[in-house]
């Protein structure tokens, strides 16, 4: 809340500083009063200050992340220059050693520290192919019921905000010994398939603990260039820099073959899921462009790469096969992930919008929905298909974790992925659910070998309670991530003059009709929001001969696929679904709530991008640069105003565990949430 003097009849709380976000506790609420009684607890930060607003987001989502305790850190292994960690002889005897036999590599976003997963592919002596997914063996370092396990269970997930992350595990694990970095020995849990060399059909599968040494830590962009045949990116692969020309060429050809074969296999896996009705839904990922002085110049939606899909399909395959394995071994106490079919009434707006463009969307099943969306393409406007897929996303319910003993097998199905059984196995560094699944998989392997199961597995009742906790924390993580992204989004536009700055004017597409306005999607920035056609004074929008808008007395009339604004003078303008309009972007400031993006239609004609802007948009930089530049500008503004508030610094120390180039990672993992409405929250 915002501190202020209490007028007569207002809530009774202890005095607190003005112009600050504060926490208050409600003590009582008298039945005869419309206001509660409470007291001031602590200051979060000044209104509009970056650290204060971040602290507010954490409090609103019940995220209280303090540094790891001394007891928890005492359980951690040591890895220092004087005492380096190394593979133990006992583990070498018990694990399958892949260090000399497999070309293992990771493909991740730039700046990624917590490398959960690596891949391998090779040709076997019998001519078959072997595909491997190798996941960090976190459970080796996190025993059940240990101090660090209890803490990880409480946190349940790593919280990714726009400029920082709050880790589920200490950095000695998340960024070091459990991170599958290049050129170092690491423990892994692997799923290895033998595939037919031509049809890629699965012949056999093996699960087990391994030792790996990743040969390359690739970025997505570099891997895509190699996939496209551009060998000039060899300079961006550090592992190849110091080799002689002949060795470098041989290694490069080996890596390019592996990437190409992985992509071929992933295409086959995806096609198989597509035939069963897997959905391709719309998400927005944004990158930033800076000017010569390192000021933020533009936000530009990033185009997805095929290599993203390649990695994703391999992870989905591993999650699916692990789900089958743990369910077969423990049918009443396995942790799986279900995604129920959405209610048909949620698709009504999607069907009506598609109908306005002459398309029919069949929503009877995920297969018919996927086929309908594939066919709903307007050759003159590709934005139409993106918006229809986005509407399909909004109709979806979120996938949830559950215990298999709590519902019937026919309810296990994952609607969006078109799989009968699914779980999360591939990210144990940042998801506690995956730690539980790893323990179940190890128990299943022990059961197959008729060995004693070392870890006591959770009962169905206890597992269901844990799933509810994890689902709750995941919702908090999604919401806080979205709020922090919107915070930086507003900070980007807040210092711009919407009346004079060209970057605040953009093309928008109407994707929904409301009683007093329309919902608009701005492809240039990936922003969605409301544009009102009636203002606070009751005036309605009018567009003259030059198509420029102004406010005049009049009325609005809403139809199914359009809305008409008519002035008292008889002038009228109609806005249809999927019309392109020119929109001005500004920031709606608020003392009591977070700032929000405000959209205003300034012309009923499409916005024509100047040639100079098209030139500038050709250069793309990571979105983490946006965060860095906004943070820098905030710090400079604070210094200029000589604002020195000690409590802000205290909150910074309390909350900020990790800072860095993490927004890219955030958007890779939860890309469909970026810059969208809360209703769009949808994670597989």
XYZ file of C-alpha atoms in Angstrom:
684
model
C 0.000 0.000 0.000
C 0.995 3.670 -0.265
C 1.520 5.628 2.941
C -0.727 8.666 3.535
C -2.553 10.595 6.269
C -5.679 8.739 7.429
C -8.924 10.679 6.906
C -11.870 10.088 9.229
C -13.395 6.660 8.680
C -10.449 5.124 6.853
C -8.522 1.988 7.889
C -6.562 2.387 11.132
C -2.899 1.467 10.716
C 0.331 2.656 12.315
C 2.043 5.672 10.685
C 4.466 4.812 7.871
C 6.638 6.725 5.362
C 4.981 8.483 2.448
C 5.584 7.523 -1.190
C 6.801 4.053 -0.273
C 5.488 0.549 -0.818
C 4.943 -0.958 2.624
C 3.697 -4.167 4.191
C 0.879 -3.948 6.734
C -0.688 -6.693 8.824
C -4.439 -6.834 9.405
C -5.053 -7.315 13.141
C -8.835 -7.219 13.376
C -11.959 -6.239 11.516
C -14.893 -4.980 13.513
C -18.297 -6.110 12.289
C -19.607 -2.546 12.466
C -16.816 -1.103 10.280
C -16.145 -1.338 6.564
C -12.432 -0.945 7.301
C -10.011 -3.321 9.030
C -7.501 -2.411 11.764
C -3.833 -3.137 11.178
C -0.252 -2.122 11.798
C 2.786 -1.254 9.753
C 5.327 -4.085 9.313
C 8.124 -2.876 7.042
C 9.072 -0.748 4.068
C 9.621 -2.424 0.711
C 10.919 0.561 -1.236
C 10.046 3.866 -2.838
C 7.169 3.877 -5.342
C 8.612 3.612 -8.849
C 12.018 2.466 -7.607
C 13.180 -0.769 -9.246
C 14.142 -2.604 -6.047
C 11.000 -1.506 -4.236
C 8.751 -2.659 -7.062
C 10.566 -6.024 -7.315
C 10.215 -6.517 -3.552
C 6.498 -5.750 -3.897
C 6.113 -8.413 -6.578
C 7.768 -10.953 -4.280
C 5.481 -10.101 -1.373
C 2.346 -10.164 -3.541
C 3.219 -13.677 -4.680
C 4.285 -14.937 -1.241
C 7.841 -15.481 -2.427
C 10.144 -15.145 0.561
C 13.571 -16.274 -0.590
C 16.337 -15.756 1.939
C 19.971 -16.861 1.523
C 20.660 -20.536 2.111
C 21.437 -21.298 5.746
C 24.768 -22.402 7.168
C 23.326 -25.852 7.933
C 22.193 -26.245 4.327
C 25.517 -25.074 2.921
C 27.425 -27.474 5.175
C 25.789 -30.337 3.261
C 27.201 -29.087 -0.033
C 30.229 -30.670 -1.736
C 33.445 -28.659 -2.101
C 34.877 -27.579 -5.438
C 37.730 -25.089 -5.105
C 41.062 -24.649 -6.917
C 42.794 -26.078 -3.872
C 40.310 -28.915 -3.420
C 38.673 -29.669 -6.786
C 35.728 -32.022 -6.975
C 36.282 -35.253 -8.923
C 34.451 -38.449 -9.804
C 34.725 -41.027 -7.025
C 36.009 -44.565 -7.759
C 32.789 -46.016 -6.339
C 30.655 -44.010 -8.765
C 32.943 -44.994 -11.656
C 32.246 -48.652 -10.875
C 28.469 -48.231 -10.571
C 27.758 -45.841 -13.448
C 27.962 -46.260 -17.220
C 30.928 -44.179 -18.380
C 30.173 -42.205 -21.565
C 33.166 -39.871 -21.462
C 35.206 -41.601 -24.167
C 32.425 -43.214 -26.206
C 29.817 -40.483 -26.772
C 29.858 -37.011 -28.315
C 27.797 -35.186 -25.684
C 26.910 -31.487 -25.995
C 24.438 -28.920 -24.685
C 22.411 -26.301 -26.567
C 21.236 -23.419 -24.410
C 20.466 -19.686 -24.443
C 23.318 -17.225 -24.112
C 24.134 -16.544 -20.484
C 22.698 -19.844 -19.238
C 24.438 -21.032 -16.076
C 22.235 -23.932 -14.965
C 22.705 -26.466 -17.773
C 20.242 -29.250 -16.901
C 20.420 -31.260 -20.102
C 22.779 -32.502 -22.787
C 22.265 -34.590 -25.930
C 24.124 -37.235 -27.888
C 23.584 -39.177 -31.103
C 25.790 -41.779 -32.766
C 25.727 -44.750 -35.135
C 26.058 -48.172 -33.482
C 28.084 -51.100 -34.790
C 24.889 -52.855 -35.916
C 23.921 -49.862 -38.081
C 21.223 -48.554 -35.736
C 21.218 -45.036 -34.323
C 21.529 -44.229 -30.649
C 19.883 -41.110 -29.197
C 20.746 -40.001 -25.683
C 19.273 -37.404 -23.325
C 21.523 -36.833 -20.308
C 20.145 -34.906 -17.324
C 22.011 -33.508 -14.319
C 22.007 -36.031 -11.455
C 20.845 -33.632 -8.761
C 19.588 -36.362 -6.430
C 23.143 -37.631 -5.969
C 23.904 -34.370 -4.122
C 20.455 -33.835 -2.530
C 19.517 -36.784 -0.263
C 15.858 -37.094 0.813
C 14.937 -35.216 4.009
C 18.291 -33.420 4.160
C 18.344 -29.733 5.055
C 18.838 -28.728 1.427
C 16.118 -31.121 0.262
C 13.651 -29.589 2.713
C 14.542 -26.097 1.491
C 14.280 -27.083 -2.183
C 10.912 -28.684 -1.499
C 9.666 -25.485 0.162
C 10.825 -23.301 -2.736
C 9.615 -25.901 -5.272
C 11.028 -23.993 -8.234
C 13.583 -21.432 -9.325
C 11.860 -18.066 -9.634
C 12.881 -16.217 -12.792
C 12.301 -12.478 -12.775
C 13.252 -10.027 -15.472
C 16.677 -9.101 -14.130
C 17.456 -11.869 -11.660
C 16.588 -15.325 -10.509
C 16.031 -16.873 -7.085
C 17.544 -20.339 -7.183
C 15.948 -23.473 -5.803
C 19.411 -24.890 -5.075
C 22.697 -23.233 -4.003
C 24.958 -22.065 -6.809
C 27.605 -24.706 -6.011
C 25.039 -27.163 -7.434
C 22.926 -25.096 -9.841
C 25.807 -23.320 -11.595
C 28.656 -25.745 -10.945
C 28.605 -29.410 -9.945
C 25.104 -30.155 -11.256
C 25.480 -27.931 -14.308
C 26.567 -29.995 -17.321
C 29.273 -27.583 -18.418
C 31.673 -28.265 -21.268
C 34.952 -30.087 -20.740
C 34.344 -31.271 -17.153
C 33.215 -34.603 -15.701
C 29.663 -34.660 -14.403
C 27.177 -37.170 -13.003
C 24.042 -37.606 -15.092
C 20.877 -39.647 -15.335
C 20.477 -40.774 -18.942
C 17.741 -42.076 -21.191
C 19.256 -43.793 -24.232
C 17.221 -45.148 -27.140
C 18.249 -47.448 -29.965
C 16.522 -46.269 -33.153
C 16.044 -47.774 -36.591
C 18.504 -45.933 -38.838
C 15.918 -45.046 -41.503
C 12.477 -44.976 -39.863
C 13.767 -43.722 -36.472
C 11.341 -46.077 -34.739
C 12.409 -46.948 -31.194
C 13.800 -50.476 -30.742
C 15.066 -50.365 -27.163
C 15.405 -47.917 -24.278
C 17.850 -47.830 -21.363
C 17.597 -45.792 -18.154
C 20.450 -45.319 -15.746
C 23.109 -43.265 -14.018
C 26.081 -42.214 -16.130
C 29.269 -40.159 -16.148
C 29.552 -37.667 -18.994
C 31.939 -35.000 -20.226
C 30.161 -32.491 -22.441
C 32.299 -31.653 -25.474
C 30.528 -28.407 -26.422
C 28.398 -25.771 -24.706
C 26.572 -24.361 -27.730
C 24.252 -21.385 -27.952
C 21.017 -21.766 -29.907
C 22.071 -19.261 -32.554
C 25.404 -20.991 -33.205
C 23.776 -24.423 -33.377
C 21.208 -23.097 -35.865
C 23.934 -21.626 -38.075
C 25.734 -24.988 -38.130
C 22.454 -26.692 -38.916
C 22.006 -24.288 -41.839
C 25.491 -25.127 -43.139
C 27.219 -21.911 -42.095
C 30.634 -23.095 -40.868
C 31.896 -19.518 -40.386
C 30.466 -19.619 -36.846
C 33.376 -21.856 -35.834
C 34.911 -18.769 -34.202
C 31.931 -18.717 -31.822
C 32.697 -22.242 -30.572
C 35.455 -21.862 -27.929
C 36.183 -25.600 -27.855
C 37.411 -25.468 -31.463
C 39.490 -22.294 -31.367
C 42.869 -23.740 -30.382
C 42.817 -26.736 -32.751
C 44.838 -26.990 -35.958
C 42.921 -26.606 -39.226
C 42.608 -30.328 -39.966
C 41.431 -31.287 -36.485
C 39.049 -28.346 -36.356
C 37.468 -29.335 -39.673
C 37.039 -32.947 -38.550
C 35.459 -31.910 -35.249
C 33.210 -29.411 -37.018
C 31.947 -32.024 -39.474
C 31.287 -34.450 -36.613
C 29.291 -31.816 -34.705
C 27.365 -30.678 -37.805
C 26.413 -34.313 -38.538
C 25.160 -34.783 -34.971
C 23.058 -31.597 -35.109
C 21.588 -32.585 -38.472
C 20.763 -36.112 -37.313
C 19.198 -34.842 -34.079
C 17.018 -32.473 -36.071
C 15.914 -35.252 -38.448
C 14.971 -37.433 -35.482
C 13.140 -34.531 -33.804
C 11.144 -33.873 -36.984
C 10.057 -37.523 -37.003
C 9.062 -37.401 -33.318
C 7.137 -34.164 -33.834
C 5.344 -35.528 -36.914
C 4.251 -38.553 -34.913
C 2.797 -36.336 -32.172
C 1.205 -34.088 -34.779
C -0.684 -37.074 -36.173
C -2.091 -37.600 -32.686
C -3.158 -33.961 -32.361
C -0.235 -32.130 -30.725
C -0.866 -28.384 -30.650
C 1.458 -25.630 -31.815
C 0.370 -22.615 -29.786
C 1.406 -19.000 -30.078
C 3.957 -17.405 -27.773
C 5.867 -14.149 -27.946
C 9.579 -13.705 -27.283
C 11.147 -10.278 -27.486
C 14.643 -8.985 -28.110
C 16.018 -5.462 -27.715
C 18.002 -3.063 -29.849
C 20.299 -0.434 -28.329
C 21.604 2.761 -29.883
C 25.255 3.894 -30.013
C 25.041 5.342 -26.505
C 23.698 2.046 -25.144
C 20.231 3.462 -24.565
C 17.249 1.223 -25.285
C 16.140 1.916 -28.831
C 13.624 -0.797 -29.642
C 11.863 -3.993 -28.561
C 11.572 -6.548 -31.345
C 9.837 -9.950 -31.278
C 12.360 -12.747 -31.787
C 11.704 -15.401 -34.400
C 11.900 -19.003 -33.128
C 14.639 -21.267 -34.495
C 14.238 -24.868 -35.605
C 16.951 -25.883 -33.158
C 14.614 -24.792 -30.337
C 12.128 -27.405 -31.532
C 14.879 -30.008 -31.899
C 15.916 -29.687 -28.260
C 12.308 -29.455 -27.061
C 11.270 -32.641 -28.862
C 14.160 -34.594 -27.340
C 13.181 -33.375 -23.874
C 9.511 -34.209 -24.451
C 10.516 -37.693 -25.584
C 12.573 -38.261 -22.428
C 9.796 -36.944 -20.178
C 7.276 -39.229 -21.875
C 9.377 -42.387 -21.561
C 10.278 -41.679 -17.939
C 6.582 -41.118 -17.180
C 5.761 -44.528 -18.635
C 8.571 -46.158 -16.677
C 7.745 -44.781 -13.230
C 4.018 -45.411 -13.704
C 4.614 -49.027 -14.704
C 6.750 -49.536 -11.580
C 4.634 -47.494 -9.156
C 1.105 -47.220 -10.582
C -0.366 -45.625 -7.440
C 2.406 -43.239 -6.379
C 4.060 -41.788 -9.475
C 4.278 -38.044 -10.094
C 2.934 -37.235 -13.565
C 1.709 -34.103 -15.333
C -1.794 -33.924 -16.764
C -3.353 -31.410 -19.120
C -7.131 -31.879 -19.324
C -9.095 -30.913 -22.454
C -10.463 -27.356 -22.209
C -14.184 -26.717 -21.892
C -15.783 -26.248 -25.298
C -17.433 -22.970 -24.294
C -13.949 -21.451 -23.874
C -13.448 -21.824 -27.621
C -16.510 -19.757 -28.583
C -14.543 -16.519 -29.148
C -11.912 -18.390 -31.162
C -14.576 -19.933 -33.411
C -16.351 -16.607 -33.932
C -13.145 -14.743 -34.745
C -12.084 -17.395 -37.229
C -15.540 -17.309 -38.795
C -15.123 -13.565 -39.384
C -12.198 -14.427 -41.665
C -13.976 -17.319 -43.346
C -12.235 -20.088 -41.373
C -13.847 -22.977 -39.496
C -12.183 -24.127 -36.273
C -13.132 -27.655 -35.222
C -12.536 -27.961 -31.474
C -13.943 -31.445 -30.879
C -10.466 -32.857 -30.195
C -6.851 -31.737 -30.039
C -6.294 -33.354 -33.455
C -9.143 -31.457 -35.168
C -8.111 -28.232 -33.417
C -4.493 -28.605 -34.562
C -5.558 -29.317 -38.156
C -7.990 -26.389 -38.173
C -5.346 -23.974 -36.920
C -2.904 -25.219 -39.561
C -5.483 -24.474 -42.263
C -6.506 -21.042 -40.932
C -3.918 -19.037 -42.845
C -4.620 -15.701 -44.510
C -2.007 -15.313 -47.288
C -2.362 -11.530 -47.090
C -1.956 -11.272 -43.311
C 0.107 -13.887 -41.391
C -0.785 -12.154 -38.114
C -4.261 -13.717 -38.337
C -2.960 -17.238 -37.713
C -0.787 -16.051 -34.840
C -3.777 -14.424 -33.177
C -5.980 -17.479 -33.650
C -3.322 -19.665 -32.045
C -3.035 -17.146 -29.209
C -6.802 -17.364 -28.656
C -6.529 -21.141 -28.567
C -3.834 -20.714 -25.899
C -6.168 -18.570 -23.787
C -8.804 -21.310 -23.880
C -6.401 -23.827 -22.358
C -6.226 -24.752 -18.713
C -2.800 -25.058 -17.109
C -1.123 -28.441 -16.913
C -0.805 -29.715 -13.338
C 1.245 -32.239 -11.387
C -0.668 -35.098 -9.753
C -0.196 -38.456 -8.075
C -1.290 -41.407 -10.203
C -3.114 -42.911 -7.250
C -5.507 -39.993 -7.096
C -7.246 -40.324 -10.460
C -8.148 -42.853 -13.163
C -5.686 -43.684 -15.937
C -7.874 -42.138 -18.638
C -7.360 -38.781 -16.893
C -3.551 -38.934 -17.256
C -3.640 -37.655 -20.850
C -1.751 -34.500 -21.832
C -4.029 -32.643 -24.251
C -1.523 -30.121 -25.601
C 1.299 -32.595 -26.240
C -0.993 -35.432 -27.385
C 0.652 -37.961 -25.056
C -1.021 -40.562 -22.858
C 1.511 -40.089 -20.039
C 3.860 -37.215 -19.330
C 6.010 -35.899 -16.495
C 8.895 -33.504 -15.858
C 12.304 -35.174 -15.644
C 14.646 -32.902 -17.594
C 15.145 -29.889 -15.253
C 15.950 -31.056 -11.704
C 18.195 -28.035 -11.058
C 15.218 -25.674 -11.132
C 12.116 -27.849 -10.487
C 11.508 -29.946 -7.382
C 9.008 -32.084 -9.284
C 11.892 -33.374 -11.390
C 13.849 -34.313 -8.256
C 10.901 -36.434 -7.121
C 10.711 -38.038 -10.579
C 14.460 -38.809 -10.540
C 14.040 -40.624 -7.220
C 11.110 -42.580 -8.616
C 13.127 -43.536 -11.691
C 16.069 -44.711 -9.559
C 13.647 -46.760 -7.451
C 12.123 -48.258 -10.610
C 15.587 -49.267 -11.870
C 16.376 -50.850 -8.496
C 13.052 -52.681 -8.580
C 13.843 -54.086 -12.039
C 17.191 -55.343 -10.746
C 15.450 -56.786 -7.662
C 17.610 -54.573 -5.495
C 16.603 -52.817 -2.308
C 14.963 -49.434 -2.885
C 17.141 -47.042 -0.877
C 14.785 -44.064 -0.700
C 11.420 -44.246 1.028
C 8.890 -43.239 -1.623
C 6.032 -40.894 -0.830
C 2.592 -42.399 -0.349
C -0.183 -41.370 -2.699
C -1.622 -39.033 -0.054
C 1.716 -37.364 0.693
C 2.589 -37.097 -2.995
C -0.764 -35.496 -3.814
C -0.199 -32.928 -1.050
C 3.269 -32.200 -2.447
C 1.821 -31.789 -5.953
C -0.652 -29.199 -4.677
C 2.217 -27.266 -3.099
C 4.336 -27.398 -6.271
C 1.380 -26.353 -8.446
C 0.755 -23.401 -6.144
C 4.404 -22.297 -6.255
C 4.465 -22.672 -10.055
C 1.506 -20.324 -10.362
C 3.334 -17.816 -8.147
C 6.455 -18.176 -10.313
C 4.490 -17.597 -13.517
C 2.677 -14.585 -12.115
C 5.782 -12.947 -10.624
C 7.704 -13.530 -13.856
C 4.966 -11.850 -15.849
C 4.699 -8.942 -13.407
C 8.438 -8.309 -13.514
C 8.463 -8.444 -17.306
C 5.647 -5.881 -17.383
C 7.565 -3.745 -14.876
C 10.541 -3.481 -17.236
C 8.207 -3.060 -20.179
C 6.675 -0.023 -18.465
C 10.093 1.306 -17.487
C 11.133 1.125 -21.141
C 8.205 3.247 -22.323
C 7.984 5.488 -19.252
C 10.862 7.759 -20.269
C 9.548 8.124 -23.827
C 7.367 11.001 -24.996
C 4.339 9.273 -26.563
C 3.364 12.432 -28.419
C 6.679 12.900 -30.217
C 8.672 9.648 -30.110
C 8.264 7.530 -33.227
C 8.953 4.325 -31.315
C 5.758 4.878 -29.264
C 3.659 4.635 -32.442
C 3.066 1.195 -33.884
C 0.780 -0.966 -35.985
C -1.845 -2.919 -34.049
C -4.315 -5.651 -34.950
C -7.780 -5.852 -33.392
C -8.368 -9.370 -32.081
C -11.438 -8.966 -29.852
C -14.476 -6.687 -29.631
C -15.685 -5.374 -26.272
C -18.607 -3.171 -25.198
C -16.593 0.044 -24.913
C -13.506 -0.757 -26.967
C -11.320 -3.394 -28.576
C -8.384 -5.607 -27.641
C -5.304 -4.937 -29.739
C -2.175 -6.979 -30.468
C 1.006 -5.080 -31.374
C 3.219 -7.455 -33.379
C 6.227 -5.142 -33.254
C 6.525 -5.427 -29.458
C 4.450 -8.531 -28.731
C 2.105 -6.459 -26.534
C -1.594 -7.136 -25.996
C -3.986 -4.720 -24.342
C -7.250 -2.787 -24.405
C -7.829 0.316 -26.529
C -10.929 2.214 -25.440
C -13.306 3.757 -27.957
C -15.156 5.706 -25.228
C -13.117 7.840 -22.826
C -13.715 8.802 -19.184
C -15.700 11.877 -20.246
C -18.156 9.775 -22.244
C -16.806 10.938 -25.619
C -16.366 8.403 -28.428
C -13.642 8.036 -31.017
C -14.074 9.667 -34.407
C -11.818 9.443 -37.458
C -11.899 12.214 -40.035
C -10.973 12.204 -43.711
C -7.278 12.028 -42.795
C -8.017 8.920 -40.650
C -6.683 10.667 -37.518
C -8.751 10.089 -34.397
C -10.331 12.593 -32.028
C -12.913 12.457 -29.234
C -16.475 13.698 -29.821
C -19.916 13.226 -28.231
C -21.670 10.152 -29.564
C -22.421 6.475 -28.982
C -21.020 2.991 -29.593
C -22.843 0.029 -31.101
C -21.294 -3.398 -30.710
C -21.881 -6.258 -33.137
C -20.512 -9.797 -33.168
C -17.404 -9.076 -35.254
C -17.273 -5.287 -35.301
C -18.006 -2.133 -33.309
C -19.251 1.198 -34.700
C -18.651 4.622 -33.188
C -21.175 7.283 -34.246
C -20.905 10.945 -33.266
C -23.891 13.225 -32.625
C -22.929 14.973 -35.852
C -23.556 11.796 -37.832
C -19.938 10.795 -38.447
C -19.239 7.105 -37.966
C -16.259 4.750 -38.019
C -16.359 0.942 -37.787
C -13.618 -1.302 -36.446
C -13.678 -4.955 -37.554
C -11.906 -7.991 -36.159
C -8.367 -8.264 -37.563
C -8.360 -4.647 -38.780
C -4.925 -3.027 -38.657
C -4.886 0.314 -36.819
C -2.243 2.804 -35.682
C -1.689 2.739 -31.918
C 0.109 5.054 -29.506
C 1.829 3.338 -26.558
C 2.224 5.124 -23.232
C 2.388 4.289 -19.535
C -0.534 4.688 -17.129
C 1.078 5.661 -13.818
C -0.424 4.699 -10.468
C 0.588 5.339 -6.864
C -1.486 2.535 -5.395
C -0.899 -0.132 -8.047
C 1.714 -1.085 -10.607
C 2.128 1.049 -13.712
C 0.441 -0.381 -16.812
C 0.811 -0.024 -20.558
C -1.859 2.172 -22.145
C -2.879 1.761 -25.793
C -4.672 4.473 -27.754
C -5.920 4.195 -31.337
C -4.811 7.340 -33.165
C -5.794 6.258 -36.691
C -8.100 3.652 -38.185
C -5.485 2.920 -40.863
C -2.427 0.630 -40.594
C 0.803 2.204 -39.433
C 3.435 2.391 -42.137
C 6.927 1.750 -40.722
C 9.489 4.265 -42.014
C 12.394 2.805 -44.008
C 14.857 3.945 -41.338
C 13.037 1.877 -38.736
C 13.107 -1.179 -40.954
C 16.869 -0.734 -41.183
C 17.258 -0.456 -37.422
C 15.129 -3.557 -36.809
C 17.599 -5.700 -38.741
C 19.977 -5.703 -35.756
C 18.816 -7.787 -32.798
C 20.324 -8.026 -29.311
C 19.440 -10.107 -26.274
C 16.525 -8.958 -24.172
C 18.710 -9.166 -21.082
C 20.342 -6.002 -22.459
C 16.968 -4.291 -22.008
C 16.994 -5.239 -18.351
C 20.573 -4.068 -17.936
C 19.893 -0.705 -19.562
C 16.685 -0.089 -17.614
C 18.512 -0.983 -14.409
C 21.342 1.388 -15.318
C 18.962 4.256 -16.090
C 17.137 3.716 -12.805
C 20.397 3.803 -10.866
C 21.463 7.002 -12.637
C 18.118 8.636 -11.870
C 18.465 7.724 -8.217
C 21.958 9.234 -8.060
C 20.796 12.399 -9.801
C 18.019 12.864 -7.247
C 20.370 11.931 -4.386
C 17.824 9.509 -3.029
C 19.515 7.512 -0.306
C 17.137 5.179 1.447
C 18.925 2.620 3.601
C 15.938 0.297 3.782
C 16.031 -0.146 0.010
C 19.609 -1.333 0.243
C 18.634 -3.698 3.048
C 15.826 -5.156 0.952
C 18.234 -5.504 -1.962
C 20.557 -7.605 0.162
C 17.647 -9.627 1.467
C 16.032 -10.448 -1.859
C 18.647 -10.377 -4.597
C 20.462 -13.718 -4.677
C 21.478 -13.845 -8.292
C 21.692 -11.121 -10.893
C 22.707 -11.581 -14.483
C 21.680 -12.120 -18.071
C 18.751 -14.314 -17.093
C 15.757 -12.848 -18.954
C 16.650 -14.797 -22.102
C 16.509 -18.022 -20.071
C 13.241 -16.961 -18.542
C 11.638 -16.458 -21.935
C 13.066 -19.694 -23.367
C 11.433 -21.682 -20.584
C 8.131 -19.799 -20.360
C 7.988 -18.064 -23.710
C 4.197 -18.059 -24.063
C 3.918 -15.847 -20.987
C 6.106 -13.027 -22.282
C 4.304 -9.689 -22.585
C 0.890 -11.385 -22.728
C -2.235 -11.045 -20.589
C -2.494 -12.988 -17.338
C -5.183 -15.113 -18.996
C -2.541 -16.360 -21.416
C -0.588 -18.178 -18.691
C -0.114 -21.627 -20.125
C 2.791 -23.958 -19.530
C 3.148 -27.485 -20.833
